[in-house]
């Protein structure tokens, strides 16, 4: 059986009105270009995984526009919230046979588990006791290899300003995950940069944003001139996986870098 092929996109930051710009760029246009580039370069996917911050000051219409872009590809899409998202609106608008905010998906002999790391009113991540219990119960019930998706990162990234906004109880999440040998990887967004490391038997990934990027190793807010990117996973029958990031072949000449936040 061929490997499962999963496209991860993250941190879209789609604005309330079509055509609006943030930091000099049209985030919706970049999202469309990233989707198109991934499909043109890599073909059809078994799953599109969106790991949070889909909307910036989200509205029902911003999620509807995301929905329309995703529906074009007629591919299963799993969407989870980031700190900028409104989960209630997401669940109302991102809902069809293809696009959903489901928390658990079985694909061949793999399982994809989506965890909510929103902390109400805060950019910091937190995995609630209810979410931890859901993860534990799901892993006790299903023994096949697992890819866990979440928005916030759970280990230090060496970008100290972003690390103040990682998952508060990340050690608790990792301790739970490492107690289940079928957890092969945890992938996240939030960092707006690429990261790959390991914790015990678990591969840990962060994926570039589909809009603007943050400069690695920064002590305060700083934008990078790298273009938007995405991550592709190949999941093999025996529980092995491979993953790589790709970027759009464009220049970010419109990006406003002389700013101190957004």
mmCIF file of C-alpha atoms in Angstrom:
data_model
loop_
_atom_site.group_PDB
_atom_site.id
_atom_site.type_symbol
_atom_site.label_atom_id
_atom_site.label_comp_id
_atom_site.label_asym_id
_atom_site.label_seq_id
_atom_site.Cartn_x
_atom_site.Cartn_y
_atom_site.Cartn_z
ATOM 1 C CA UNK A 1 0.000 0.000 0.000
ATOM 2 C CA UNK A 2 1.459 3.434 -0.909
ATOM 3 C CA UNK A 3 2.399 5.859 1.848
ATOM 4 C CA UNK A 4 -0.222 8.284 3.090
ATOM 5 C CA UNK A 5 0.570 11.816 1.954
ATOM 6 C CA UNK A 6 -0.503 14.661 4.237
ATOM 7 C CA UNK A 7 -0.201 18.392 3.601
ATOM 8 C CA UNK A 8 0.131 20.584 6.690
ATOM 9 C CA UNK A 9 -0.692 24.273 6.385
ATOM 10 C CA UNK A 10 -0.710 26.596 9.352
ATOM 11 C CA UNK A 11 -1.081 30.186 10.515
ATOM 12 C CA UNK A 12 -3.101 31.504 7.590
ATOM 13 C CA UNK A 13 -4.200 34.680 9.443
ATOM 14 C CA UNK A 14 -7.012 35.309 6.962
ATOM 15 C CA UNK A 15 -8.420 38.810 7.493
ATOM 16 C CA UNK A 16 -12.103 39.747 7.913
ATOM 17 C CA UNK A 17 -12.427 41.308 4.453
ATOM 18 C CA UNK A 18 -11.158 39.799 1.193
ATOM 19 C CA UNK A 19 -8.294 41.890 -0.161
ATOM 20 C CA UNK A 20 -7.284 43.293 3.232
ATOM 21 C CA UNK A 21 -3.570 43.304 4.010
ATOM 22 C CA UNK A 22 -1.539 42.717 7.148
ATOM 23 C CA UNK A 23 2.110 43.734 7.379
ATOM 24 C CA UNK A 24 1.858 44.696 3.705
ATOM 25 C CA UNK A 25 0.704 41.320 2.365
ATOM 26 C CA UNK A 26 -2.618 39.759 1.402
ATOM 27 C CA UNK A 27 -2.632 36.677 3.622
ATOM 28 C CA UNK A 28 -5.540 35.100 1.751
ATOM 29 C CA UNK A 29 -3.725 35.383 -1.566
ATOM 30 C CA UNK A 30 -0.660 33.735 -0.030
ATOM 31 C CA UNK A 31 -2.815 30.922 1.381
ATOM 32 C CA UNK A 32 -4.255 30.269 -2.078
ATOM 33 C CA UNK A 33 -0.787 30.323 -3.641
ATOM 34 C CA UNK A 34 0.572 27.936 -1.017
ATOM 35 C CA UNK A 35 -2.274 25.479 -1.578
ATOM 36 C CA UNK A 36 -1.806 25.676 -5.341
ATOM 37 C CA UNK A 37 1.981 25.265 -5.147
ATOM 38 C CA UNK A 38 1.715 22.196 -2.915
ATOM 39 C CA UNK A 39 -0.713 20.499 -5.292
ATOM 40 C CA UNK A 40 1.199 21.460 -8.437
ATOM 41 C CA UNK A 41 4.489 20.166 -7.019
ATOM 42 C CA UNK A 42 3.281 17.096 -5.109
ATOM 43 C CA UNK A 43 -0.060 16.073 -6.606
ATOM 44 C CA UNK A 44 -3.116 14.960 -4.674
ATOM 45 C CA UNK A 45 -3.044 14.479 -0.896
ATOM 46 C CA UNK A 46 -4.823 12.020 1.363
ATOM 47 C CA UNK A 47 -5.398 14.766 3.939
ATOM 48 C CA UNK A 48 -4.939 18.517 4.324
ATOM 49 C CA UNK A 49 -4.195 19.409 7.940
ATOM 50 C CA UNK A 50 -4.688 23.033 9.076
ATOM 51 C CA UNK A 51 -3.076 23.596 12.470
ATOM 52 C CA UNK A 52 -4.554 26.830 13.731
ATOM 53 C CA UNK A 53 -4.614 30.599 13.441
ATOM 54 C CA UNK A 54 -6.768 30.223 10.365
ATOM 55 C CA UNK A 55 -8.312 33.642 10.986
ATOM 56 C CA UNK A 56 -6.990 36.984 12.187
ATOM 57 C CA UNK A 57 -9.857 38.704 14.048
ATOM 58 C CA UNK A 58 -11.999 35.925 12.563
ATOM 59 C CA UNK A 59 -15.503 36.312 11.232
ATOM 60 C CA UNK A 60 -17.960 33.851 9.748
ATOM 61 C CA UNK A 61 -17.085 35.213 6.310
ATOM 62 C CA UNK A 62 -13.336 34.708 6.743
ATOM 63 C CA UNK A 63 -13.944 31.046 7.589
ATOM 64 C CA UNK A 64 -16.376 30.731 4.660
ATOM 65 C CA UNK A 65 -13.670 31.972 2.302
ATOM 66 C CA UNK A 66 -11.193 29.459 3.723
ATOM 67 C CA UNK A 67 -13.843 26.774 3.265
ATOM 68 C CA UNK A 68 -14.349 27.679 -0.405
ATOM 69 C CA UNK A 69 -10.611 27.527 -1.108
ATOM 70 C CA UNK A 70 -10.338 24.106 0.537
ATOM 71 C CA UNK A 71 -13.449 22.685 -1.123
ATOM 72 C CA UNK A 72 -11.842 23.293 -4.527
ATOM 73 C CA UNK A 73 -9.461 20.374 -3.937
ATOM 74 C CA UNK A 74 -12.101 17.799 -2.920
ATOM 75 C CA UNK A 75 -9.686 16.397 -0.331
ATOM 76 C CA UNK A 76 -10.391 15.559 3.319
ATOM 77 C CA UNK A 77 -9.382 18.562 5.450
ATOM 78 C CA UNK A 78 -9.008 18.579 9.219
ATOM 79 C CA UNK A 79 -8.948 22.013 10.892
ATOM 80 C CA UNK A 80 -7.983 22.803 14.480
ATOM 81 C CA UNK A 81 -7.919 26.153 16.312
ATOM 82 C CA UNK A 82 -5.074 28.466 17.251
ATOM 83 C CA UNK A 83 -5.042 31.332 19.714
ATOM 84 C CA UNK A 84 -6.411 33.767 17.097
ATOM 85 C CA UNK A 85 -9.343 31.527 16.147
ATOM 86 C CA UNK A 86 -12.990 31.355 17.175
ATOM 87 C CA UNK A 87 -13.659 27.627 17.511
ATOM 88 C CA UNK A 88 -17.443 28.028 17.564
ATOM 89 C CA UNK A 89 -17.354 29.906 14.244
ATOM 90 C CA UNK A 90 -14.885 27.388 12.819
ATOM 91 C CA UNK A 91 -17.130 24.462 13.653
ATOM 92 C CA UNK A 92 -20.133 26.246 12.138
ATOM 93 C CA UNK A 93 -18.468 27.259 8.862
ATOM 94 C CA UNK A 94 -15.833 24.565 8.233
ATOM 95 C CA UNK A 95 -18.267 21.730 7.902
ATOM 96 C CA UNK A 96 -18.850 19.434 4.919
ATOM 97 C CA UNK A 97 -18.114 15.926 3.700
ATOM 98 C CA UNK A 98 -14.532 17.056 3.017
ATOM 99 C CA UNK A 99 -13.799 19.887 5.475
ATOM 100 C CA UNK A 100 -14.314 19.565 9.225
ATOM 101 C CA UNK A 101 -13.011 20.266 12.724
ATOM 102 C CA UNK A 102 -13.048 16.589 13.672
ATOM 103 C CA UNK A 103 -10.690 15.575 16.449
ATOM 104 C CA UNK A 104 -9.904 12.029 15.329
ATOM 105 C CA UNK A 105 -9.470 10.526 11.898
ATOM 106 C CA UNK A 106 -8.499 7.012 10.827
ATOM 107 C CA UNK A 107 -6.540 6.801 7.563
ATOM 108 C CA UNK A 108 -5.488 3.317 6.449
ATOM 109 C CA UNK A 109 -3.530 2.015 9.440
ATOM 110 C CA UNK A 110 -2.735 5.479 10.869
ATOM 111 C CA UNK A 111 -4.697 7.770 13.152
ATOM 112 C CA UNK A 112 -4.624 11.568 13.167
ATOM 113 C CA UNK A 113 -5.505 13.194 16.494
ATOM 114 C CA UNK A 114 -6.276 16.926 16.752
ATOM 115 C CA UNK A 115 -5.723 18.596 20.135
ATOM 116 C CA UNK A 116 -7.032 22.031 21.116
ATOM 117 C CA UNK A 117 -4.346 24.150 22.843
ATOM 118 C CA UNK A 118 -6.371 27.370 23.106
ATOM 119 C CA UNK A 119 -6.223 29.245 26.406
ATOM 120 C CA UNK A 120 -9.161 31.637 26.454
ATOM 121 C CA UNK A 121 -8.107 35.260 25.964
ATOM 122 C CA UNK A 122 -4.389 34.460 25.827
ATOM 123 C CA UNK A 123 -1.744 33.825 23.161
ATOM 124 C CA UNK A 124 -0.252 31.175 25.454
ATOM 125 C CA UNK A 125 -1.075 27.528 24.864
ATOM 126 C CA UNK A 126 -2.759 25.219 27.354
ATOM 127 C CA UNK A 127 -3.977 21.643 26.933
ATOM 128 C CA UNK A 128 -6.968 21.257 29.242
ATOM 129 C CA UNK A 129 -7.512 18.208 31.404
ATOM 130 C CA UNK A 130 -10.446 17.334 29.137
ATOM 131 C CA UNK A 131 -8.170 17.386 26.088
ATOM 132 C CA UNK A 132 -5.533 15.296 27.855
ATOM 133 C CA UNK A 133 -8.211 12.786 28.839
ATOM 134 C CA UNK A 134 -9.468 12.679 25.249
ATOM 135 C CA UNK A 135 -5.941 12.015 23.978
ATOM 136 C CA UNK A 136 -5.346 9.265 26.522
ATOM 137 C CA UNK A 137 -8.666 7.559 25.842
ATOM 138 C CA UNK A 138 -8.176 7.746 22.078
ATOM 139 C CA UNK A 139 -4.725 6.191 22.337
ATOM 140 C CA UNK A 140 -5.959 3.467 24.683
ATOM 141 C CA UNK A 141 -8.728 2.615 22.223
ATOM 142 C CA UNK A 142 -6.736 2.794 18.983
ATOM 143 C CA UNK A 143 -3.327 1.128 18.849
ATOM 144 C CA UNK A 144 -2.315 2.100 15.305
ATOM 145 C CA UNK A 145 0.488 4.656 14.725
ATOM 146 C CA UNK A 146 -0.569 8.189 15.637
ATOM 147 C CA UNK A 147 0.250 11.653 14.314
ATOM 148 C CA UNK A 148 -0.865 14.267 16.856
ATOM 149 C CA UNK A 149 -1.629 17.773 15.572
ATOM 150 C CA UNK A 150 -1.814 20.872 17.774
ATOM 151 C CA UNK A 151 -1.359 24.613 17.328
ATOM 152 C CA UNK A 152 1.132 25.649 20.030
ATOM 153 C CA UNK A 153 4.603 24.197 20.487
ATOM 154 C CA UNK A 154 5.406 22.165 23.595
ATOM 155 C CA UNK A 155 9.220 22.425 23.702
ATOM 156 C CA UNK A 156 11.620 25.358 23.622
ATOM 157 C CA UNK A 157 12.256 26.705 20.131
ATOM 158 C CA UNK A 158 15.212 29.002 20.964
ATOM 159 C CA UNK A 159 13.061 31.979 19.953
ATOM 160 C CA UNK A 160 12.699 33.237 23.502
ATOM 161 C CA UNK A 161 9.844 35.670 22.845
ATOM 162 C CA UNK A 162 7.782 32.905 21.226
ATOM 163 C CA UNK A 163 8.692 30.439 23.957
ATOM 164 C CA UNK A 164 6.774 32.600 26.451
ATOM 165 C CA UNK A 165 3.689 31.559 24.430
ATOM 166 C CA UNK A 166 4.305 27.816 24.230
ATOM 167 C CA UNK A 167 2.033 25.250 25.899
ATOM 168 C CA UNK A 168 2.031 25.965 29.648
ATOM 169 C CA UNK A 169 1.683 22.293 30.489
ATOM 170 C CA UNK A 170 3.765 21.015 27.598
ATOM 171 C CA UNK A 171 5.683 18.644 29.864
ATOM 172 C CA UNK A 172 2.399 17.055 30.938
ATOM 173 C CA UNK A 173 1.376 16.604 27.304
ATOM 174 C CA UNK A 174 4.728 15.052 26.408
ATOM 175 C CA UNK A 175 4.683 12.748 29.435
ATOM 176 C CA UNK A 176 1.284 11.452 28.359
ATOM 177 C CA UNK A 177 2.308 11.070 24.720
ATOM 178 C CA UNK A 178 5.545 9.244 25.528
ATOM 179 C CA UNK A 179 3.619 6.666 27.567
ATOM 180 C CA UNK A 180 2.021 5.430 24.334
ATOM 181 C CA UNK A 181 4.534 3.852 21.926
ATOM 182 C CA UNK A 182 2.184 4.340 18.955
ATOM 183 C CA UNK A 183 2.598 8.143 19.109
ATOM 184 C CA UNK A 184 5.102 8.687 16.316
ATOM 185 C CA UNK A 185 5.001 12.478 15.936
ATOM 186 C CA UNK A 186 3.505 15.735 17.198
ATOM 187 C CA UNK A 187 3.247 18.582 14.698
ATOM 188 C CA UNK A 188 2.331 22.191 15.394
ATOM 189 C CA UNK A 189 2.170 25.695 13.972
ATOM 190 C CA UNK A 190 2.314 28.962 15.959
ATOM 191 C CA UNK A 191 6.067 29.504 15.539
ATOM 192 C CA UNK A 192 5.890 30.781 11.928
ATOM 193 C CA UNK A 193 9.148 28.916 11.317
ATOM 194 C CA UNK A 194 10.429 25.420 10.650
ATOM 195 C CA UNK A 195 11.477 23.218 13.547
ATOM 196 C CA UNK A 196 12.309 19.530 13.848
ATOM 197 C CA UNK A 197 13.501 17.768 16.983
ATOM 198 C CA UNK A 198 12.723 14.680 19.051
ATOM 199 C CA UNK A 199 11.466 13.797 22.515
ATOM 200 C CA UNK A 200 12.093 10.186 23.494
ATOM 201 C CA UNK A 201 10.569 8.140 20.635
ATOM 202 C CA UNK A 202 8.442 11.046 19.342
ATOM 203 C CA UNK A 203 9.387 13.292 16.412
ATOM 204 C CA UNK A 204 8.410 16.941 17.012
ATOM 205 C CA UNK A 205 7.723 19.318 14.129
ATOM 206 C CA UNK A 206 6.752 22.953 13.605
ATOM 207 C CA UNK A 207 5.741 24.198 10.175
ATOM 208 C CA UNK A 208 6.273 27.541 8.408
ATOM 209 C CA UNK A 209 3.263 29.826 8.106
ATOM 210 C CA UNK A 210 1.372 30.242 4.855
ATOM 211 C CA UNK A 211 1.847 34.013 5.272
ATOM 212 C CA UNK A 212 4.754 35.816 7.005
ATOM 213 C CA UNK A 213 7.577 34.136 8.947
ATOM 214 C CA UNK A 214 9.226 34.914 12.285
ATOM 215 C CA UNK A 215 13.003 35.146 12.470
ATOM 216 C CA UNK A 216 14.558 32.111 14.202
ATOM 217 C CA UNK A 217 16.584 32.526 17.405
ATOM 218 C CA UNK A 218 15.047 35.960 18.052
ATOM 219 C CA UNK A 219 14.648 37.415 21.543
ATOM 220 C CA UNK A 220 11.808 39.744 20.481
ATOM 221 C CA UNK A 221 9.294 40.062 17.650
ATOM 222 C CA UNK A 222 11.172 40.006 14.331
ATOM 223 C CA UNK A 223 10.016 39.088 10.838
ATOM 224 C CA UNK A 224 12.011 36.919 8.462
ATOM 225 C CA UNK A 225 12.148 37.474 4.706
ATOM 226 C CA UNK A 226 11.628 33.787 3.958
ATOM 227 C CA UNK A 227 8.508 33.117 1.857
ATOM 228 C CA UNK A 228 5.429 31.148 2.935
ATOM 229 C CA UNK A 229 5.812 27.416 3.356
ATOM 230 C CA UNK A 230 4.129 24.136 4.160
ATOM 231 C CA UNK A 231 5.017 20.670 5.400
ATOM 232 C CA UNK A 232 4.405 17.292 3.801
ATOM 233 C CA UNK A 233 4.243 14.031 5.729
ATOM 234 C CA UNK A 234 4.582 10.588 4.237
ATOM 235 C CA UNK A 235 3.202 7.959 6.608
ATOM 236 C CA UNK A 236 4.189 4.357 5.926
ATOM 237 C CA UNK A 237 2.342 1.148 6.806
ATOM 238 C CA UNK A 238 4.935 -0.026 9.301
ATOM 239 C CA UNK A 239 4.621 3.160 11.396
ATOM 240 C CA UNK A 240 7.590 5.034 9.940
ATOM 241 C CA UNK A 241 7.264 8.567 8.605
ATOM 242 C CA UNK A 242 9.162 11.126 6.580
ATOM 243 C CA UNK A 243 8.570 14.873 6.550
ATOM 244 C CA UNK A 244 9.928 17.890 4.679
ATOM 245 C CA UNK A 245 9.072 21.572 4.366
ATOM 246 C CA UNK A 246 8.728 23.468 1.093
ATOM 247 C CA UNK A 247 8.402 27.171 0.322
ATOM 248 C CA UNK A 248 6.937 29.313 -2.412
ATOM 249 C CA UNK A 249 9.533 30.469 -4.980
ATOM 250 C CA UNK A 250 8.756 34.158 -4.422
ATOM 251 C CA UNK A 251 10.297 37.283 -2.923
ATOM 252 C CA UNK A 252 8.664 38.942 0.085
ATOM 253 C CA UNK A 253 9.385 42.467 -1.161
ATOM 254 C CA UNK A 254 5.998 43.800 0.056
ATOM 255 C CA UNK A 255 6.464 42.607 3.635
ATOM 256 C CA UNK A 256 6.698 45.445 6.169
ATOM 257 C CA UNK A 257 9.540 44.407 8.455
ATOM 258 C CA UNK A 258 9.940 47.657 10.432
ATOM 259 C CA UNK A 259 7.152 46.741 12.859
ATOM 260 C CA UNK A 260 7.094 45.515 16.445
ATOM 261 C CA UNK A 261 4.024 43.281 16.375
ATOM 262 C CA UNK A 262 0.731 42.636 14.647
#
